[in-house]
Amino acid sequence: MDQKLTSLTSVVERTDTRLRSPDAEVRIWPTGFPILDDSIGGGFRAGALNVLAGPQGQGKSTMALQMCRNAAAAGCSAVMFSFELEAEVLLQRLISLEAGLMFGPQAPPIAQIREAFDGKGDAGGLPERLLAAAGPMAIDALMSIGTFSDRLVIHRSTTMHTDMASIAENAKEVYADTGQPPLIVVDYLQKVKPFDRTMSEEQQITLITQQLKDLAIDFASPILALSSADRDGLKPGQRMRARHLKGSTALAYEPDIVMIMNTKADIVTRDALVYDVNGLERMREWTVVTLEKNRQGSTGLDIEFRKKFMQGRFDTEGALVSERLVEERLDG
């Protein structure tokens, strides 16, 4: 008999039993961005596949790492499969991010954190070099990271070796080590090694997307998969939408949540700038995250977050965009 076949009576009984237990609440991993969490039902949910996409340079990896950090700081576990960046580079960003969250504009920029990792200047280990290059705020940030670092795991992924079986195996290990299902971040989906390289790109991405959804359900974990844009989504004058996700329509169909990032300056209408000659330049400091698909709430919400890329992060306090946005980007 198929063990996944369940009568509705059994579902009612199982739900009643779960709600009577001390741990009755649905498992949710907060993104740490309050307005986004409110919009998607509190955060990422167990068994859900979430996609974060945008043109190159929008800060997809930055936002994903910040979400991993926020989930771990909230007591959850997280594992990031990084096809783009080495673990030490991610640690540099985390220290800078943490310092920025703790100390705001006075925090050292990521360039100073990087100097400590480059081994220049005074001798010593990481704390000594951080102190010399970036000051005591960097040490405080490193200590703060230490309070949740056991729950945040980095996997250095490669297109030659990291396939879905590897992702599942390593996520299972994190589950065993931390005692809880982790938030699984894949940065990014199009670089996962395909099961069969004779398949077309669309077939490969369709299969990987479906397998990620199955993995989320099997592990009772949320998955956040980053996605790049296709050629149309990268054209000058084109605002990226869900239809521009690279490789397959499955990327728009399978996920529970699809978030698309665009620079605010690229997608506001010109009438929003008529009485503000410097407005366009200021708007370049903001990223708009559009909830193009949201099974937990309203779709089409446009939420803006200020970029703090010198500190490797976004401001967590976002807001709904008040200006009117356009389908196509502005020219120039």
C-alpha positions as MATLAB code, in Angstrom:
seq = 'MDQKLTSLTSVVERTDTRLRSPDAEVRIWPTGFPILDDSIGGGFRAGALNVLAGPQGQGKSTMALQMCRNAAAAGCSAVMFSFELEAEVLLQRLISLEAGLMFGPQAPPIAQIREAFDGKGDAGGLPERLLAAAGPMAIDALMSIGTFSDRLVIHRSTTMHTDMASIAENAKEVYADTGQPPLIVVDYLQKVKPFDRTMSEEQQITLITQQLKDLAIDFASPILALSSADRDGLKPGQRMRARHLKGSTALAYEPDIVMIMNTKADIVTRDALVYDVNGLERMREWTVVTLEKNRQGSTGLDIEFRKKFMQGRFDTEGALVSERLVEERLDG';
ca = [
       0.000    0.000    0.000;
       1.218    3.548   -0.769;
       2.186    5.010    2.602;
       1.408    8.492    1.304;
      -2.254    7.583    0.718;
      -4.257    9.060    3.617;
      -7.992    9.206    4.250;
      -9.514   12.532    5.206;
     -10.537   11.007    8.543;
      -6.862   10.262    9.266;
      -5.914   13.814    8.326;
      -8.475   15.210   10.794;
      -7.237   12.913   13.567;
      -3.589   13.681   12.868;
      -4.234   17.410   12.831;
      -6.202   17.213   16.087;
      -3.367   15.291   17.742;
      -0.766   17.785   16.516;
      -2.753   20.785   17.757;
      -3.119   19.243   21.217;
       0.634   18.803   21.607;
       2.919   21.418   23.228;
       4.545   21.989   19.816;
       1.273   22.637   18.008;
       2.394   25.689   16.053;
       3.240   25.294   12.384;
       6.984   25.350   11.841;
       8.020   28.669   10.273;
      11.488   30.000    9.457;
      11.435   33.834    9.643;
      13.188   35.732    6.859;
      13.973   38.488    9.369;
      12.428   41.141    7.098;
       9.242   42.027    9.042;
       7.096   43.336    6.190;
       8.043   40.366    4.019;
       7.301   37.905    6.836;
       3.915   39.535    7.395;
       3.146   39.218    3.680;
       3.987   35.505    3.407;
       2.377   34.220    6.575;
       5.190   34.734    9.085;
       8.129   33.443    7.043;
       9.107   30.399    5.024;
       6.978   27.349    5.816;
       7.843   23.679    6.104;
       7.462   21.858    2.804;
       7.425   25.026    0.713;
       9.579   25.848   -2.299;
      10.424   29.533   -2.558;
      12.194   31.222   -5.462;
      14.147   34.484   -5.297;
      15.117   35.855   -8.702;
      16.439   38.981  -10.323;
      18.913   40.368  -12.835;
      22.618   40.171  -12.069;
      23.815   42.541   -9.373;
      20.488   42.887   -7.568;
      21.800   41.304   -4.361;
      20.085   37.910   -4.517;
      22.951   36.157   -2.721;
      23.190   39.009   -0.209;
      19.504   38.768    0.677;
      19.605   34.951    0.803;
      22.606   34.955    3.158;
      20.904   37.547    5.350;
      17.790   35.351    5.489;
      19.963   32.375    6.494;
      21.542   34.469    9.230;
      18.159   35.697   10.446;
      16.703   32.184   10.579;
      19.721   30.861   12.497;
      19.656   33.823   14.894;
      15.970   33.046   15.556;
      16.896   29.511   16.662;
      16.327   27.655   13.388;
      18.955   25.793   11.406;
      19.969   26.657    7.853;
      22.256   25.286    5.166;
      23.403   27.285    2.152;
      24.555   25.481   -0.981;
      26.814   28.127   -2.475;
      27.807   27.677   -6.114;
      29.029   31.258   -6.311;
      31.116   32.080   -3.253;
      33.640   30.354   -0.994;
      32.805   29.834    2.675;
      35.416   32.392    3.797;
      33.902   35.040    1.523;
      30.487   34.320    3.002;
      31.969   34.632    6.494;
      33.413   38.025    5.566;
      29.973   39.124    4.449;
      28.365   37.745    7.591;
      30.749   39.648    9.868;
      30.136   42.870    7.947;
      26.377   42.209    7.904;
      26.311   41.487   11.628;
      28.297   44.592   12.457;
      25.929   46.648   10.320;
      22.891   45.242   12.129;
      24.503   45.956   15.490;
      26.054   49.370   14.897;
      24.389   50.839   11.810;
      26.291   53.347    9.645;
      29.237   53.392   12.050;
      30.004   49.727   11.390;
      33.114   48.903    9.348;
      32.561   48.291    5.635;
      33.134   44.875    4.143;
      36.367   46.110    2.534;
      37.949   46.428    5.989;
      36.729   42.973    6.991;
      38.266   41.589    3.809;
      41.645   43.099    4.710;
      41.744   40.983    7.860;
      41.093   37.804    5.856;
      43.811   38.731    3.354;
      46.383   38.370    6.133;
      47.949   41.777    5.666;
      49.412   43.850    8.457;
      49.839   42.669   12.039;
      50.362   39.006   12.803;
      47.826   36.897   14.639;
      44.657   34.933   14.050;
      41.278   36.129   12.896;
      40.322   38.123   16.032;
      43.651   39.981   16.135;
      43.565   40.793   12.449;
      39.914   41.854   12.583;
      40.685   44.178   15.472;
      43.595   45.728   13.583;
      41.772   46.092   10.260;
      38.208   46.899   11.316;
      38.209   47.710   15.020;
      36.292   46.403   18.044;
      32.895   46.455   16.312;
      34.105   43.648   14.043;
      35.066   41.592   17.106;
      31.645   42.151   18.634;
      30.076   41.017   15.358;
      32.217   37.865   15.304;
      31.167   37.060   18.873;
      27.523   37.607   17.993;
      27.817   35.218   15.050;
      29.227   32.653   17.457;
      25.866   32.459   19.226;
      24.211   30.869   16.186;
      27.096   29.685   13.967;
      26.506   25.996   14.812;
      23.065   26.286   13.202;
      24.270   27.941    9.979;
      26.124   25.589    7.639;
      27.827   26.399    4.331;
      28.262   23.827    1.573;
      30.774   24.761   -1.166;
      28.889   23.528   -4.195;
      30.119   22.941   -7.759;
      28.373   22.313  -11.040;
      30.539   19.223  -11.549;
      29.649   17.428   -8.314;
      26.661   18.937   -6.507;
      23.507   17.251   -7.751;
      20.154   16.759   -6.062;
      21.343   13.577   -4.350;
      24.245   15.528   -2.817;
      21.940   18.331   -1.684;
      19.576   15.822   -0.059;
      22.426   13.927    1.626;
      24.064   17.028    3.062;
      20.759   18.538    4.174;
      20.035   15.271    5.973;
      23.391   15.554    7.742;
      22.608   19.105    8.873;
      19.224   17.845   10.084;
      20.960   15.155   12.161;
      23.632   17.504   13.539;
      21.253   20.309   14.542;
      18.285   18.163   15.535;
      15.868   20.103   13.345;
      15.003   20.390    9.659;
      17.008   23.229    8.098;
      16.133   26.076    5.811;
      17.789   24.909    2.580;
      19.180   27.639    0.320;
      20.393   26.837   -3.200;
      22.480   29.614   -4.770;
      21.610   29.057   -7.468;
      19.178   26.587   -9.034;
      20.490   26.657  -12.592;
      23.915   25.461  -11.406;
      22.739   22.231   -9.758;
      24.344   19.304  -11.583;
      21.677   17.702  -13.796;
      20.767   14.043  -13.519;
      21.086   13.584  -17.268;
      23.116   16.006  -19.379;
      21.453   14.737  -22.563;
      18.292   16.560  -21.479;
      17.569   20.047  -22.758;
      18.112   22.934  -20.354;
      14.358   23.294  -19.901;
      13.977   19.573  -19.087;
      16.883   19.722  -16.621;
      15.532   22.735  -14.756;
      12.007   21.314  -14.733;
      13.279   18.113  -13.117;
      15.486   19.942  -10.593;
      12.605   22.261   -9.650;
      10.288   19.296   -9.108;
      12.945   17.482   -7.065;
      13.494   20.542   -4.884;
       9.768   20.692   -4.195;
       9.759   16.986   -3.304;
      12.771   17.497   -1.031;
      11.018   20.330    0.812;
       8.021   18.071    1.444;
      10.079   15.019    2.434;
      12.248   16.978    4.900;
       9.426   19.232    6.118;
      11.852   22.061    5.354;
      11.505   25.275    3.400;
      13.737   25.632    0.358;
      14.871   28.984   -1.011;
      16.208   28.613   -4.538;
      17.859   31.539   -6.279;
      17.258   31.894   -9.999;
      18.803   33.865  -12.811;
      16.966   35.573  -15.667;
      16.671   34.435  -19.252;
      17.835   36.615  -22.135;
      14.573   38.543  -22.344;
      14.775   39.388  -18.659;
      18.262   40.818  -19.148;
      17.416   43.043  -22.115;
      17.860   46.793  -21.601;
      14.493   48.356  -20.866;
      12.956   45.122  -19.580;
      11.600   44.766  -16.060;
      12.164   41.213  -14.852;
       9.042   39.162  -14.191;
       8.313   35.546  -13.294;
       8.050   34.709  -16.982;
      11.733   35.613  -17.337;
      13.000   32.911  -14.955;
      15.719   31.061  -16.797;
      15.072   27.623  -18.177;
      11.537   26.441  -17.527;
       7.931   27.404  -16.920;
       8.112   24.978  -13.968;
       9.948   27.720  -12.067;
       6.796   29.816  -12.125;
       4.390   26.890  -11.585;
       5.987   24.670   -8.910;
       7.072   27.172   -6.205;
       4.801   28.319   -3.399;
       6.368   31.779   -3.408;
       8.127   33.632   -6.237;
       9.947   36.873   -5.392;
      11.443   39.045   -8.131;
      14.045   41.720   -7.380;
      14.474   44.888   -9.458;
      16.264   48.158   -8.796;
      13.635   50.766   -7.951;
      15.147   53.399  -10.252;
      14.598   51.074  -13.212;
      10.901   50.479  -12.705;
       9.284   53.704  -11.479;
       7.170   55.746  -13.875;
       8.633   58.995  -15.119;
       5.878   61.061  -13.517;
       7.235   59.973  -10.122;
      10.405   61.913  -10.937;
       8.990   65.072  -12.534;
       9.276   67.190   -9.384;
      12.376   65.502   -8.005;
      15.429   65.844  -10.227;
      17.612   63.861   -7.822;
      15.001   61.179   -7.196;
      16.304   58.731   -9.776;
      19.748   58.618   -8.179;
      18.285   58.099   -4.698;
      16.070   55.322   -5.993;
      19.142   53.403   -7.130;
      19.756   52.787   -3.419;
      16.554   50.734   -3.194;
      15.637   47.241   -4.367;
      12.003   46.352   -5.012;
      10.977   42.783   -4.156;
       7.758   41.864   -5.952;
       5.700   38.941   -4.674;
       4.672   37.578   -8.059;
       3.333   34.374   -6.529;
       2.304   33.852   -2.923;
       0.216   30.908   -1.790;
       0.231   32.317    1.754;
      -1.296   35.690    0.972;
      -1.607   38.526   -1.516;
       0.275   38.539   -4.790;
       1.624   41.530   -6.658;
       2.920   43.315   -3.562;
       5.923   45.562   -4.270;
       8.164   45.934   -1.206;
      11.241   48.178   -1.151;
      14.421   47.629    0.853;
      17.400   49.964    1.074;
      20.686   48.507   -0.119;
      23.594   48.566    2.308;
      26.001   46.711    0.074;
      29.094   48.293    1.644;
      28.114   46.241    4.694;
      26.910   43.248    2.682;
      23.248   43.578    3.643;
      19.841   45.175    3.192;
      17.984   47.261    5.752;
      15.496   44.875    7.311;
      12.805   47.541    7.675;
      11.178   47.713    4.259;
       7.960   49.356    3.099;
       5.371   49.039    0.375;
       6.348   51.061   -2.678;
       4.293   54.248   -2.837;
       5.299   55.316   -6.346;
       3.665   53.896   -9.444;
       5.752   51.250  -11.146;
       5.868   50.342  -14.808;
       6.099   47.043  -16.680;
       9.115   48.192  -18.703;
      12.247   49.805  -17.348;
      13.018   53.441  -18.000;
      15.388   54.216  -20.835;
      18.625   55.657  -19.488;
];
